[in-house]
Coordinates of C-alpha atoms and ligand atoms in Angstrom, one line a residue:
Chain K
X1 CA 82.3 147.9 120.7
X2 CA 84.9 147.0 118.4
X3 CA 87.4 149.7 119.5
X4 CA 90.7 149.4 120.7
X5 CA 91.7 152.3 122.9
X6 CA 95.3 152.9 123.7
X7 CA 96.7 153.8 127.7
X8 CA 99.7 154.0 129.8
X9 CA 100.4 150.7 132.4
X10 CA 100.9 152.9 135.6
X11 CA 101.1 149.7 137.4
X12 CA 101.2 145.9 137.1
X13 CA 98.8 144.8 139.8
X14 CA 98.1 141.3 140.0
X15 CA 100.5 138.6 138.7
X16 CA 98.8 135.7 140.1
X17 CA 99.5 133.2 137.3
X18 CA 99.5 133.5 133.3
X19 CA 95.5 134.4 133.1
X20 CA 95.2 136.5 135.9
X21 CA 98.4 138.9 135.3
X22 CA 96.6 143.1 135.7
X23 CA 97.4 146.2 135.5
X24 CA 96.4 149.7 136.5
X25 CA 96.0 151.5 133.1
X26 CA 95.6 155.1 132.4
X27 CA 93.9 156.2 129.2
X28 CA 94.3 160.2 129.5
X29 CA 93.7 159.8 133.2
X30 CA 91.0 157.6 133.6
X31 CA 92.3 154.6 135.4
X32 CA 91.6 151.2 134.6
X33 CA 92.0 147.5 135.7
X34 CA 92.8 146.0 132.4
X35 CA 94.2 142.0 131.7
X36 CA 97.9 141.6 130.8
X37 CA 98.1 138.3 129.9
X38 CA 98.2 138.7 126.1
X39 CA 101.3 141.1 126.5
X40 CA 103.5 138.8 128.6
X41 CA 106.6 141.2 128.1
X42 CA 104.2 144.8 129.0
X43 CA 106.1 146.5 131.5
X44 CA 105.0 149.7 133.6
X45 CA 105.0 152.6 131.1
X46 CA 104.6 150.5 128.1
X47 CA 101.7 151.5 125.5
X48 CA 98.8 149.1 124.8
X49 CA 95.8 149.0 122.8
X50 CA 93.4 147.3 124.8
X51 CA 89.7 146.3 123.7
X52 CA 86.8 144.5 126.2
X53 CA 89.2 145.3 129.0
X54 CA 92.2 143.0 127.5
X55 CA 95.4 144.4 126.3
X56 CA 96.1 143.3 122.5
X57 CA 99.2 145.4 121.1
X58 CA 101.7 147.4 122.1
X59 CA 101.8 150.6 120.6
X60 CA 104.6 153.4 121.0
X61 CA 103.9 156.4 123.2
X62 CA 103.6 159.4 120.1
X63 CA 100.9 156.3 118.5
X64 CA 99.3 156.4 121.6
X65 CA 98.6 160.1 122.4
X66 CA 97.6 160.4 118.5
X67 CA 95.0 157.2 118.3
X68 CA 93.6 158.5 121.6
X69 CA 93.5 162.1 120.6
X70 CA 91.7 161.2 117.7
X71 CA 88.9 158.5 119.8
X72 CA 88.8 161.7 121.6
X73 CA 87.8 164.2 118.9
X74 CA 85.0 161.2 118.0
X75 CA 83.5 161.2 121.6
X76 CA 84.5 157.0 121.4
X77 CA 86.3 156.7 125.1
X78 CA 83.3 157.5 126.7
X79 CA 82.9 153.4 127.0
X80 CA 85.5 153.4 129.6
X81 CA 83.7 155.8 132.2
X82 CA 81.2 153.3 133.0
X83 CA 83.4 150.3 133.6
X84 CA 85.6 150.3 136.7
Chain H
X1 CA 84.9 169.5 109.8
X2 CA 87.7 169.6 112.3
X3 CA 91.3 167.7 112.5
X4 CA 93.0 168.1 115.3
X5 CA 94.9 164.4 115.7
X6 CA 97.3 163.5 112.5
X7 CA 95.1 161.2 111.5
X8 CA 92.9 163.8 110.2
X9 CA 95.6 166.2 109.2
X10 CA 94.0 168.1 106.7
X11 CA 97.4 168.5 104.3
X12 CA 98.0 164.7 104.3
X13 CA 93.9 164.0 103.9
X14 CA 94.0 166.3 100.7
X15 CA 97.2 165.0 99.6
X16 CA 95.6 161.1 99.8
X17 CA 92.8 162.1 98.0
X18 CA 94.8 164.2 95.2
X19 CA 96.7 161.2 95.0
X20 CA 93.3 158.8 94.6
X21 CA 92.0 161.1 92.0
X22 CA 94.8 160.9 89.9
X23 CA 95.1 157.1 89.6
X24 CA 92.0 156.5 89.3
X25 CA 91.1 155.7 85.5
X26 CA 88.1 153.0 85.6
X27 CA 85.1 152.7 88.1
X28 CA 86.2 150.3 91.3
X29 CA 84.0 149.1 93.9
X30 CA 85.6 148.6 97.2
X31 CA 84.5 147.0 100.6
X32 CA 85.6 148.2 103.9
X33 CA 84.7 144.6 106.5
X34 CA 85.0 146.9 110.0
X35 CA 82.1 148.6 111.0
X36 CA 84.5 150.8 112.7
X37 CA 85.4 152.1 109.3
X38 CA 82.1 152.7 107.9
X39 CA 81.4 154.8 110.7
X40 CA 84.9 156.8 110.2
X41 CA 84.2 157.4 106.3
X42 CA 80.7 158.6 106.8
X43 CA 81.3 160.6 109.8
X44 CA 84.5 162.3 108.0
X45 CA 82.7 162.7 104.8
X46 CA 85.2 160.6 103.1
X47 CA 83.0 159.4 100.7
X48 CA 82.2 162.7 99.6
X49 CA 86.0 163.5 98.6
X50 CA 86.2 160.0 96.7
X51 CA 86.4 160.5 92.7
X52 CA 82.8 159.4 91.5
X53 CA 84.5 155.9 89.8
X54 CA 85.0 154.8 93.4
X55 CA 82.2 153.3 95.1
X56 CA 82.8 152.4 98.8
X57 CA 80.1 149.5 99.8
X58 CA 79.7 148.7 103.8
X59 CA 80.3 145.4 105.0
X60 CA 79.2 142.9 107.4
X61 CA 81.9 144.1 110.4
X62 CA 79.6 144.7 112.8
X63 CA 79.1 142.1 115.4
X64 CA 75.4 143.7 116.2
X65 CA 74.6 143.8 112.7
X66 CA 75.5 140.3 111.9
X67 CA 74.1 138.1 115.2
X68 CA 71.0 136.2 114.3
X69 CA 67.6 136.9 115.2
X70 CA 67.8 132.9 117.1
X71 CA 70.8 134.0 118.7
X72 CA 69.3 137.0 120.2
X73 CA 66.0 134.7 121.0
X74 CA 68.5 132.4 122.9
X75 CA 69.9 135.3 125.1
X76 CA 66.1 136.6 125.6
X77 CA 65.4 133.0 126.7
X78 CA 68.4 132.4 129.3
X79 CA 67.7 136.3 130.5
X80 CA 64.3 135.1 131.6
X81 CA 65.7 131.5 133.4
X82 CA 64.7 131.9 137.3
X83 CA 68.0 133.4 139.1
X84 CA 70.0 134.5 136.3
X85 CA 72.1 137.2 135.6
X86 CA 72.5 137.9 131.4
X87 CA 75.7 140.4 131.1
X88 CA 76.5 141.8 127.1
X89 CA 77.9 144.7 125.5
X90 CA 75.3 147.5 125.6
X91 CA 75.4 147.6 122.3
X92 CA 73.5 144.4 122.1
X93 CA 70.7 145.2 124.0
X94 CA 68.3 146.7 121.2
X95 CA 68.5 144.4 118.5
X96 CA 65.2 142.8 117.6
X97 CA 64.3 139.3 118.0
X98 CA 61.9 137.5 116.9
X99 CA 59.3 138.3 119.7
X100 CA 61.7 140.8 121.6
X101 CA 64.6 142.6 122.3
X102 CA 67.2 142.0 125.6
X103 CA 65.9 145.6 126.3
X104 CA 62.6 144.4 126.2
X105 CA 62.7 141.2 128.3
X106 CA 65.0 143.7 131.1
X107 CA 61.9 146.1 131.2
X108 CA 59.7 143.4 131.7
X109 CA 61.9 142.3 135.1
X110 CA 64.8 140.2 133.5
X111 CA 68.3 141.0 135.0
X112 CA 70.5 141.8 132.4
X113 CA 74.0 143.7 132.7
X114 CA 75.7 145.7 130.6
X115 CA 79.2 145.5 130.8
X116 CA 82.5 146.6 128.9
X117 CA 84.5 143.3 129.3
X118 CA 83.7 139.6 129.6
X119 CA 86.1 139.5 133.0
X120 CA 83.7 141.7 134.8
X121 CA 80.8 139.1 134.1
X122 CA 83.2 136.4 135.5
X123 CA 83.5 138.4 138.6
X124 CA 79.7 138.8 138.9
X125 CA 79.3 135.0 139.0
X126 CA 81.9 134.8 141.6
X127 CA 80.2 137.6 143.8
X128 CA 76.8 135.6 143.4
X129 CA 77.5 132.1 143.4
X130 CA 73.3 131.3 143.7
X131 CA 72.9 132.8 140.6
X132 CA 73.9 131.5 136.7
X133 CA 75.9 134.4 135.4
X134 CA 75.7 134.1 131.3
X135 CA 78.0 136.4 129.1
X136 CA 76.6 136.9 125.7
X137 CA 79.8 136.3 124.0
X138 CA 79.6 138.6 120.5
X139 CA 82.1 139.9 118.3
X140 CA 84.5 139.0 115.9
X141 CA 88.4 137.6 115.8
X142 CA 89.2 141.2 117.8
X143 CA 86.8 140.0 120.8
X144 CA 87.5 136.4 121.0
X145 CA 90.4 136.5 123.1
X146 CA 88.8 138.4 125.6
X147 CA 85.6 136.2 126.1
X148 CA 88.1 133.1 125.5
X149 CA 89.8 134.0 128.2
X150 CA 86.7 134.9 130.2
X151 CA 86.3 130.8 130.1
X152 CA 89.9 129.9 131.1
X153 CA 90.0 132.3 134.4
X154 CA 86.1 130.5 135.5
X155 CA 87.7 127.5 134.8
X156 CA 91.0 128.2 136.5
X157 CA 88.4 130.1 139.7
X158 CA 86.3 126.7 139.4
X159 CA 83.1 128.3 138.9
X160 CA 80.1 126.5 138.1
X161 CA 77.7 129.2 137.5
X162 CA 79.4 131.2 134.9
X163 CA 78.8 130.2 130.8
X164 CA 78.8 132.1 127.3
X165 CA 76.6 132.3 124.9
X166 CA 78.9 131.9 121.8
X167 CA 78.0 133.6 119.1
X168 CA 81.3 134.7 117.0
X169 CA 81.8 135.4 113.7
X170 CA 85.0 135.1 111.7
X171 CA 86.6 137.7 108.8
X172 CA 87.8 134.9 106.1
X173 CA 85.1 132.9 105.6
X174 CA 82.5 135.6 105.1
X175 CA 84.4 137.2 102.6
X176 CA 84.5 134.5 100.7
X177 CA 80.8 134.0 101.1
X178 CA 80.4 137.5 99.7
X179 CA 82.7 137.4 96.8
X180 CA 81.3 134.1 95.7
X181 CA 78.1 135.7 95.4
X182 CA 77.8 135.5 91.8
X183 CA 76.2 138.9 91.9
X184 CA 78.7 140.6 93.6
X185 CA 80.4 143.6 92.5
X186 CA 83.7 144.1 94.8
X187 CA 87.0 144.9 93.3
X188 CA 89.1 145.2 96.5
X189 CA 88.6 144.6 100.1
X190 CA 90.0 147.0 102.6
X191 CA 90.2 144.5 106.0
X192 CA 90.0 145.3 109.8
X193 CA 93.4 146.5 111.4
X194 CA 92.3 145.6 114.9
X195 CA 91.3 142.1 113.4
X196 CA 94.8 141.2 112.5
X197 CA 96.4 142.3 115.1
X198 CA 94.8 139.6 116.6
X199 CA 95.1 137.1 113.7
X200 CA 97.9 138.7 111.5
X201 CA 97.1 138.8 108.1
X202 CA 98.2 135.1 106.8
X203 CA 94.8 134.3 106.0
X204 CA 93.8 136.6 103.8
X205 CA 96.4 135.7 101.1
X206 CA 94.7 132.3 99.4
X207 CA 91.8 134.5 99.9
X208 CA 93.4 137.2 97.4
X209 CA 95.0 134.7 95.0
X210 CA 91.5 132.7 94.3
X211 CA 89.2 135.1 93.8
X212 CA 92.0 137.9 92.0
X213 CA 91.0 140.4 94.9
X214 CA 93.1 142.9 96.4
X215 CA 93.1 143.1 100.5
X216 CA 94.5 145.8 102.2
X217 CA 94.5 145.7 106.0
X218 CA 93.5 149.2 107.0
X219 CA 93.3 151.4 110.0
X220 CA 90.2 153.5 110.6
X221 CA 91.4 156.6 111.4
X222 CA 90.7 158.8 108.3
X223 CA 94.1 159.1 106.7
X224 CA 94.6 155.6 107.2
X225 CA 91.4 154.4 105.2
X226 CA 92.6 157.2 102.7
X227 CA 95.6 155.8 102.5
X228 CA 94.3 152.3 102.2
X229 CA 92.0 153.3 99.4
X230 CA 94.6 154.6 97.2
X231 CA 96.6 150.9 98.1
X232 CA 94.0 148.9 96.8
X233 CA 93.3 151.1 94.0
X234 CA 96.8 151.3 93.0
X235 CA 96.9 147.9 92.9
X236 CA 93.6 147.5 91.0
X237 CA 94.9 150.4 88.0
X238 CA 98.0 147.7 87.9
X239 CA 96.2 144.9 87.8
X240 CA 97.7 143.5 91.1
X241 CA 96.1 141.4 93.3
X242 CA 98.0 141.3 96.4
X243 CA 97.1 141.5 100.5
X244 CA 99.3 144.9 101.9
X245 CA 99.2 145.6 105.3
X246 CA 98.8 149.8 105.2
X247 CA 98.5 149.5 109.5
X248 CA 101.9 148.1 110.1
X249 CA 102.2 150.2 113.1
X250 CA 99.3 148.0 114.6
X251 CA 99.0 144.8 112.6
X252 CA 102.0 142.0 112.9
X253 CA 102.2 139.6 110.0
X254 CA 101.7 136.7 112.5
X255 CA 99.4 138.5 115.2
X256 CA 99.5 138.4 118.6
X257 CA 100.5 134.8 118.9
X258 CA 99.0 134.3 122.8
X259 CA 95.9 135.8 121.9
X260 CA 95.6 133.0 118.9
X261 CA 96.4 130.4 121.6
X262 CA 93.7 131.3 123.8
X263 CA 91.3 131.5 121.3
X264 CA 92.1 128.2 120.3
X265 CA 92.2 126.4 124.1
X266 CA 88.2 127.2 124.0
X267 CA 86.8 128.0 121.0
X268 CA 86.6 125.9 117.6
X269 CA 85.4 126.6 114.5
X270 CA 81.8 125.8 113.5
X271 CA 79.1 127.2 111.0
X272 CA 77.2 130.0 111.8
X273 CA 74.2 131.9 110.6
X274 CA 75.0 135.9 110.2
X275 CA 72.1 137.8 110.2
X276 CA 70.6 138.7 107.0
X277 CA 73.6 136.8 104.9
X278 CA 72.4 133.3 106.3
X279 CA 74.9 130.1 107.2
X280 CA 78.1 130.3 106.4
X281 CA 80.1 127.6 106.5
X282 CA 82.8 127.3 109.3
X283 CA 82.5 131.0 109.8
X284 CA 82.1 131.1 113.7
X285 CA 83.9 130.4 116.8
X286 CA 81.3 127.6 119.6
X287 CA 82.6 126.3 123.0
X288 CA 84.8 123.6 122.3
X289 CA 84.0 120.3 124.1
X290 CA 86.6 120.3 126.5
X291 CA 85.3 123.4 127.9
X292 CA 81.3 122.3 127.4
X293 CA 80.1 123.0 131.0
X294 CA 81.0 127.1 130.4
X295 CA 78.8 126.7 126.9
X296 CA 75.2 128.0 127.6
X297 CA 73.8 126.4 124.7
X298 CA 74.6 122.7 126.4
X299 CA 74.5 124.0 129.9
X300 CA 70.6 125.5 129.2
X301 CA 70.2 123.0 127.1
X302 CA 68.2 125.6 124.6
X303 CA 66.1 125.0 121.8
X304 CA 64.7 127.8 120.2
X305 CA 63.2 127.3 117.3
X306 CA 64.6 129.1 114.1
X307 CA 63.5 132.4 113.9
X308 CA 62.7 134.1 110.3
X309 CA 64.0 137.3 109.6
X310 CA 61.8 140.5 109.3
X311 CA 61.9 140.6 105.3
X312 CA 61.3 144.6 105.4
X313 CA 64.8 144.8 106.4
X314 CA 67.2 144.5 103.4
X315 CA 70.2 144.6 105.4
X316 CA 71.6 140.9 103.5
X317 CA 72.3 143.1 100.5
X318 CA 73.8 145.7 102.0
X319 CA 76.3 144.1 104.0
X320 CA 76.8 141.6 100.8
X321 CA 77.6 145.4 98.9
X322 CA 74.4 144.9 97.0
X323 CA 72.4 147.9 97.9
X324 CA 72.9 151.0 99.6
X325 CA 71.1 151.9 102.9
X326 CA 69.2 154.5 101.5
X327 CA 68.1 152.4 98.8
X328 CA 66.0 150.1 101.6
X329 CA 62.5 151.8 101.8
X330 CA 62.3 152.0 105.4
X331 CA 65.3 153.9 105.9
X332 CA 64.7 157.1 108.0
X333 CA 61.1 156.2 107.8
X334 CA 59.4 153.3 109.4
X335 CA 63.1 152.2 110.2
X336 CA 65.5 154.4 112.8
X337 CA 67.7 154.3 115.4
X338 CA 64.9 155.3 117.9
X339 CA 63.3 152.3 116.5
X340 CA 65.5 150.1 114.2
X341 CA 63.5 147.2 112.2
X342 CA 67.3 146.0 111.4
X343 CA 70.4 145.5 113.3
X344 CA 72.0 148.0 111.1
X345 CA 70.0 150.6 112.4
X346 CA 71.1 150.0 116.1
X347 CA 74.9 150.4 116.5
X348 CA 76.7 153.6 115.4
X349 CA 78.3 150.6 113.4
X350 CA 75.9 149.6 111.2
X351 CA 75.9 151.2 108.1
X352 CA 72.5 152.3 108.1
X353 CA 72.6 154.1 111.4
X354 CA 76.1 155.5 110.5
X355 CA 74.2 157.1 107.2
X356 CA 71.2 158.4 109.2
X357 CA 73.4 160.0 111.4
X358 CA 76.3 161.5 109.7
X359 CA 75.9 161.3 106.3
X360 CA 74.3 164.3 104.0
X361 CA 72.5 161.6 102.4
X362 CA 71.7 163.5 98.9
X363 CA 75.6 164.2 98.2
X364 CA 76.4 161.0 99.4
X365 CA 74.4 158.4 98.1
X366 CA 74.2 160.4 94.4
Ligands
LIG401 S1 67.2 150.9 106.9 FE1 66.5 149.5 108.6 S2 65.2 148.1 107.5 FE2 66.4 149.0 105.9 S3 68.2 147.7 105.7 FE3 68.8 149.3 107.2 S4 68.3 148.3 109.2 FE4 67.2 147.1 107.7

């Protein structure tokens, strides 16, 4: 439960003040509702890590596709299907 | 064994542990704190490729190994309050109480959720304002932010049936409790990368000066623990005592600043009993009083009686770096993941259940 998993912002979806600022995150296709607020400058196609649904570091994309192949290989992203 | 991502690049893995051997010239006992990394160096069978002077002990980094048998009482207790809703990480759900587990009390007609973030739980209690929605609020310095701000947007929402039961657990502090153990054994500490980049890794250098310990804040993808092994060991042949940061990529020396600051807007620090280790001091995170209607605790105004811990379980000296998990007598026995007498036993975390399940226990624990 301590994972960080990393995906793409596809789309900034709610900006309704500092606490409730979304976006529509992909993580190798599986889309996501995931909080912004911690990232104030994440723009649409940045990178995060994001853990308990809340984005906590930017990452570069090549960072990205390697940490997530690797969850991958482990069978760890599997926490993401059951959340919507 | 197969590596496919970088991490696990087989050349750069063999090239690490070349690299380890070589150095290494007197026996050294290091702690990884992230259960995340326990279960990445027994799955990969990094032990295995360590020279036999390096001993690798398992920490207390897992937030299911660590909360209390009261603590899990508490949430039992507010799961079976009359129109309540408990929501927690799945991964809480079958860690033994006292009397039972939150898997237990759900069987028996309590409704409890799991969920994969805190903000879902706030959405449950805006969806059913007749009921109390309670998150059980686990985890350490990498999950605070999240259930922190699970507070500020009820608050913001004005919600007056949603609370957390707090019960967080801090890095710092319960390293120090360990390496003031005066039985203690640990020459280096390797700490948790996603930890820091919530917190940076400021705190960890008094830590490093006082008690002459290296720290090296590590990933826990296999390469990076290699290479964070051969840091602190490096350090150890010199005679150095420093705190390195071998997940720059990830970690910033100061952290994610906002995530700190909403940490801090509900959550101060208080004591906090870990599970198996006991109190130590100023080593959690409670509901601060200006936020004291979201704090279950005040809000339920619980008192559960302290709880005793089931003394068949040795799980204190293995997350102190005591003991080994195969060195406990219920291990694979009367104790396993199908039915854990320990918290280490229940998450893939813990290093008990990361040993039953990956390791080859005979080469490993020789
Ligand atoms: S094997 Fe079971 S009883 Fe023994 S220390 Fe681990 S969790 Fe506790």
């Amino acid at each position: 439960m301590c994972l960080a998993i990393p995906g793409k912002i596809i789309a900034i979806t709610a900006q309704l003040d500092d606490t409730f600022r979304t976006g529509r995150v992909s993580f190798g296709g599986i889309q996501k509702e995931i909080n912004l607020c911690m990232i104030p400058d994440a723009v649409i196609g940045d990178y995060v890590m994001v853990h308990v649904g809340v984005a906590i570091s930017k990452v570069d994309e090549v960072e990205a596709a390697k940490i997530f192949s690797y969850l991958k290989d482990m069978g760890e992203v599997g926490e993401l299907e059951s959340f919507s | 064994m197969k590596y496919l991502s970088e991490y696990r690049d087989p050349e750069l893995v063999k090239e690490f542990i070349n690299e380890i051997h070589a150095i290494t010239t007197r026996p050294w006992t290091l702690m990884e704190i992230c259960g995340g990394q326990t279960h990445s160096l027994v799955r990969n069978g990094i032990l295995e490729m360590l020279p036999d002077m390096i001993t690798m002990v398992h920490g207390p980094g897992c937030p299911v190994c660590v909360t209390s048998v009261s603590i899990i009482d508490e949430a039992v207790f507010l799961s079976e309050q009359p129109d309540t809703i408990l929501c927690s990480f799945g991964d809480m759900l079958r860690v033994p109480g006292s009397k039972k587990s939150l898997l237990e009390a759900k069987a028996a007609g309590a409704d409890i959720r799991i969920l994969y973030s805190p903000l879902e739980a706030v959405q449950i209690a805006l969806k059913n304002p007749d009921k109390q929605v309670v998150f059980f609020a686990v985890g350490f310095e990498t999950t605070a932010p999240a259930n922190a701000l699970s507070v500020v947007q009820a608050d913001k929402i004005g919600l007056n049936n949603f609370s957390i039961l707090a019960s967080h657990v801090l890095v710092p502090p319960a390293m120090e409790a360990i390496l003031s153990d005066k039985e203690n054994k640990i020459d280096a500490f390797l700490a948790a990368g996603h930890v820091c980049t919530i917190m940076g890794i400021g705190e960890y250098f008094p830590v490093a000066a006082k008690y002459q310990c290296p720290i090296v804040v590590t990933g826990f993808e296999p390469v990076d623990l290699l290479q964070g092994i051969l840091m602190a060991v490096r350090q150890l042949e010199k005679g150095e005592f420093t705190v390195e940061n071998q997940y720059a990529r990830n970690v910033k020396r100061e952290g994610n600043q906002m995530a700190q600051d909403t940490i801090h807007e509900v959550f101060g620090i208080s004591d906090r009993i870990w599970r198996g280790i006991g109190n130590i001091p100023q080593s959690g995170y409670e509901v601060n009083d200006r936020y004291k209607k979201y704090n279950a605790r005040v809000k339920f105004n619980i008192d559960i009686p302290f709880a005793e811990e089931n003394k068949e379980c040795i799980s204190g000296d293995i997350m102190k770096g005591l003991k080994k998990p195969k060195q406990c007598p219920n291990f694979g026995t009367k104790c396993r993941p199908e039915h854990p007498l320990g918290a280490p036993m229940v998450s893939s975390e813990g290093a008990c259940a990361a040993y039953y399940q990956y390791a080859n226990t005979d080469t490993v624990l020789a």
